[in-house]
């Protein structure tokens, strides 16, 4: 299947700083990527849909000014957690839709574990 | 919007037994139903999916059934093995829209 990478895999930062997470589709172009948040032993919660060349679509309750999403190219979307606080600590996973597959399958990145001290 | 419920939350079976996980969805417009397996600390991996024009799909020891009328779909794993132990998520979407995930089922297969 298609390959999606995320960087960094782990990040620890101080409260008040900003953290950028990158999501890349390595062997295909992705006009649409998704950002999820996952708490321990919980399901994936969709935060936003990232569309190449246009503004992201945020889910209800997700602060767009806190979670900045940029999808500047067909292979890269970034999520920036601004002014991070301990409650932002979580596992963040991106996915990219591969239009070459029969059902436009979503392939997931390996995730980024964010810890805010 | 779509709402997906998943049961059970945990499932323990002996190696060789079958395991069944069930999901219900609320939006009759949903027409794509994938199942993902997630091992601890890893990414979700698609294991099987089904579209609403098909009632059943099988891939070796894994099968998925769909009842559009009742709006529920199920994952069946036969001859379970310890390496099947993981968290399984169902999901639903309409066409190319966003996936809505179920709450997950933690499957433990004991040797």
Coordinates of C-alpha atoms in Angstrom, one line a residue:
Chain A
X1 CA 0.0 0.0 0.0
X2 CA 0.8 3.7 -0.1
X3 CA 3.3 5.1 2.4
X4 CA 2.6 8.0 4.7
X5 CA 5.3 9.4 7.0
X6 CA 5.1 11.7 10.0
X7 CA 7.8 13.7 11.7
X8 CA 8.7 13.9 14.4
X9 CA 7.6 10.6 16.0
X10 CA 8.0 12.0 19.5
X11 CA 8.3 15.5 20.8
X12 CA 8.5 17.0 24.3
X13 CA 8.1 20.7 24.7
X14 CA 7.6 23.3 27.3
X15 CA 4.2 24.9 27.9
X16 CA 3.6 27.9 25.8
X17 CA 5.8 26.9 22.9
X18 CA 4.6 25.9 19.4
X19 CA 5.2 22.5 17.8
X20 CA 5.0 21.6 14.1
X21 CA 4.2 18.1 12.9
X22 CA 4.7 17.1 9.3
X23 CA 2.7 14.5 7.3
X24 CA 4.0 13.4 4.0
X25 CA 2.7 11.1 1.3
X26 CA 5.9 9.4 0.0
X27 CA 4.8 7.6 -3.1
X28 CA 1.6 9.3 -4.2
X29 CA 0.0 12.7 -4.3
X30 CA -2.7 13.5 -1.8
X31 CA -5.1 16.4 -2.3
X32 CA -6.8 15.5 0.9
X33 CA -5.2 14.6 4.3
X34 CA -6.8 14.2 7.6
X35 CA -5.5 15.0 11.1
X36 CA -6.6 12.9 14.1
X37 CA -6.0 13.0 17.8
X38 CA -6.0 9.9 19.9
X39 CA -6.1 9.7 23.6
X40 CA -4.8 6.5 25.4
X41 CA -7.1 3.6 24.9
X42 CA -9.5 5.7 22.9
X43 CA -10.7 6.0 19.4
X44 CA -9.4 8.4 16.7
X45 CA -11.0 11.8 16.8
X46 CA -10.9 13.7 13.6
X47 CA -9.6 17.2 14.1
X48 CA -9.6 18.6 10.6
X49 CA -9.6 17.8 6.9
X50 CA -6.6 19.3 5.1
X51 CA -7.2 20.3 1.5
X52 CA -4.3 21.1 -0.8
X53 CA -4.3 24.8 -1.8
X54 CA -7.3 25.7 0.3
X55 CA -8.2 26.2 3.9
X56 CA -8.6 23.3 6.2
X57 CA -12.1 22.2 7.4
X58 CA -12.1 21.9 11.2
X59 CA -14.4 19.6 13.2
X60 CA -16.8 21.2 15.7
X61 CA -15.0 22.0 18.9
X62 CA -11.5 22.2 17.4
X63 CA -9.9 25.6 17.7
X64 CA -8.5 26.5 14.3
X65 CA -6.3 29.2 15.7
X66 CA -4.7 26.7 18.1
X67 CA -4.2 23.9 15.6
X68 CA -2.9 25.5 12.4
X69 CA -3.0 23.3 9.3
X70 CA -1.2 24.0 6.1
X71 CA -1.4 21.9 3.0
X72 CA 0.9 23.7 0.7
X73 CA 1.8 20.8 -1.6
X74 CA 0.3 17.6 -2.9
X75 CA 2.6 15.6 -0.6
X76 CA 2.9 17.6 2.6
X77 CA 0.5 18.8 5.3
X78 CA 1.6 20.3 8.5
X79 CA -0.1 20.7 11.9
X80 CA 1.1 23.4 14.2
X81 CA 0.0 23.2 17.8
X82 CA 0.4 26.8 19.0
X83 CA 1.0 27.8 22.6
X84 CA 0.9 24.2 23.7
X85 CA -0.3 23.3 27.1
X86 CA -0.3 20.0 29.0
X87 CA -3.8 19.2 28.0
X88 CA -2.6 19.2 24.3
X89 CA -0.5 16.2 25.1
X90 CA -1.7 13.4 22.9
X91 CA -1.0 11.0 20.0
X92 CA -1.5 12.9 16.7
X93 CA -2.0 10.8 13.6
X94 CA -2.4 12.0 10.0
X95 CA -3.8 10.1 7.1
X96 CA -3.8 10.7 3.3
X97 CA -6.3 9.6 0.8
X98 CA -4.9 7.7 -2.2
X99 CA -7.1 8.3 -5.2
X100 CA -5.4 5.5 -7.1
X101 CA -7.2 2.9 -4.9
X102 CA -10.7 1.6 -5.7
X103 CA -12.3 3.2 -2.6
X104 CA -9.9 6.2 -2.2
X105 CA -8.4 4.4 0.8
X106 CA -6.9 6.4 3.6
X107 CA -3.4 5.5 4.7
X108 CA -2.2 6.5 8.1
X109 CA 1.1 7.9 9.2
X110 CA 2.9 6.3 12.2
X111 CA 1.7 9.1 14.6
X112 CA 3.4 11.7 16.7
X113 CA 3.4 11.5 20.4
X114 CA 3.3 15.1 21.9
X115 CA 4.1 15.7 25.5
X116 CA 3.8 19.2 26.9
X117 CA 5.5 19.8 30.2
Chain B
X1 CA -23.9 13.7 11.2
X2 CA -22.8 10.1 11.2
X3 CA -22.5 8.2 14.5
X4 CA -20.8 4.8 14.8
X5 CA -21.2 2.5 17.8
X6 CA -19.0 -0.5 18.3
X7 CA -19.3 -3.5 20.6
X8 CA -17.9 -5.1 22.6
X9 CA -15.2 -2.8 24.0
X10 CA -13.1 -5.8 25.0
X11 CA -13.1 -9.4 23.7
X12 CA -11.0 -12.3 25.1
X13 CA -10.9 -15.5 23.2
X14 CA -8.8 -18.7 23.1
X15 CA -6.5 -19.3 20.2
X16 CA -8.4 -21.1 17.5
X17 CA -11.8 -19.6 18.5
X18 CA -13.7 -17.1 16.3
X19 CA -14.2 -13.5 17.2
X20 CA -17.0 -11.2 16.2
X21 CA -17.1 -7.4 16.5
X22 CA -20.2 -5.5 15.7
X23 CA -20.8 -1.9 14.6
X24 CA -23.9 0.1 13.9
X25 CA -24.1 3.4 12.0
X26 CA -26.8 6.1 11.9
X27 CA -26.5 7.8 8.5
X28 CA -28.2 5.8 5.7
X29 CA -26.1 7.7 3.2
X30 CA -22.9 6.0 4.4
X31 CA -21.7 3.5 1.8
X32 CA -18.1 2.6 2.7
X33 CA -17.2 0.6 5.8
X34 CA -13.5 -0.2 6.5
X35 CA -12.0 -2.0 9.5
X36 CA -8.7 -1.1 11.0
X37 CA -6.3 -3.0 13.2
X38 CA -4.1 -0.9 15.6
X39 CA -1.3 -2.4 17.6
X40 CA -0.1 -0.5 20.7
X41 CA 1.7 2.7 19.7
X42 CA 1.4 1.9 16.0
X43 CA -0.7 3.3 13.1
X44 CA -4.1 1.9 12.2
X45 CA -3.8 -0.6 9.3
X46 CA -6.7 -1.4 7.0
X47 CA -7.5 -5.1 7.2
X48 CA -10.7 -5.3 5.2
X49 CA -13.4 -3.0 3.8
X50 CA -16.8 -3.3 2.2
X51 CA -19.1 -1.1 0.2
X52 CA -22.9 -0.9 0.5
X53 CA -23.5 -2.7 -2.8
X54 CA -22.0 -5.9 -1.3
X55 CA -23.4 -7.9 1.6
X56 CA -20.3 -9.9 2.5
X57 CA -16.6 -9.9 1.8
X58 CA -14.0 -12.4 2.9
X59 CA -10.2 -12.4 2.9
X60 CA -8.7 -15.6 4.3
X61 CA -9.6 -15.7 8.0
X62 CA -11.3 -12.3 8.0
X63 CA -14.8 -11.5 6.8
X64 CA -17.1 -8.6 7.0
X65 CA -20.9 -8.6 6.7
X66 CA -23.1 -5.7 6.1
X67 CA -26.9 -5.3 6.7
X68 CA -27.9 -2.0 5.1
X69 CA -31.5 -2.3 6.3
X70 CA -30.5 -2.6 9.9
X71 CA -27.5 -0.3 9.4
X72 CA -25.0 -2.6 11.0
X73 CA -21.9 -4.4 9.9
X74 CA -19.6 -7.0 11.6
X75 CA -16.1 -8.2 11.5
X76 CA -15.5 -12.0 11.8
X77 CA -12.1 -13.4 12.5
X78 CA -11.8 -17.2 12.4
X79 CA -9.1 -19.4 13.8
X80 CA -7.8 -16.6 15.9
X81 CA -4.0 -16.4 16.6
X82 CA -2.1 -14.5 19.3
X83 CA -0.9 -12.1 16.7
X84 CA -4.5 -11.1 16.1
X85 CA -4.4 -9.4 19.5
X86 CA -4.9 -5.6 18.9
X87 CA -7.5 -2.9 18.9
X88 CA -9.9 -3.0 16.1
X89 CA -11.8 0.0 14.8
X90 CA -14.7 0.1 12.4
X91 CA -15.5 3.2 10.5
X92 CA -18.1 4.5 8.1
X93 CA -18.2 7.2 5.4
X94 CA -20.3 8.5 2.5
X95 CA -18.3 8.3 -0.7
X96 CA -15.1 10.3 -0.4
X97 CA -16.1 12.0 2.8
X98 CA -14.4 11.8 6.2
X99 CA -14.3 8.6 8.1
X100 CA -16.2 8.3 11.4
X101 CA -14.7 5.8 13.7
X102 CA -16.2 3.5 16.2
X103 CA -15.0 3.4 19.8
X104 CA -12.7 0.4 19.3
X105 CA -12.6 -3.2 20.5
X106 CA -9.6 -4.6 22.3
X107 CA -9.1 -8.2 21.2
X108 CA -7.0 -10.5 23.3
X109 CA -6.2 -13.9 22.0
X110 CA -4.8 -16.3 24.6
X111 CA -2.5 -19.2 23.6

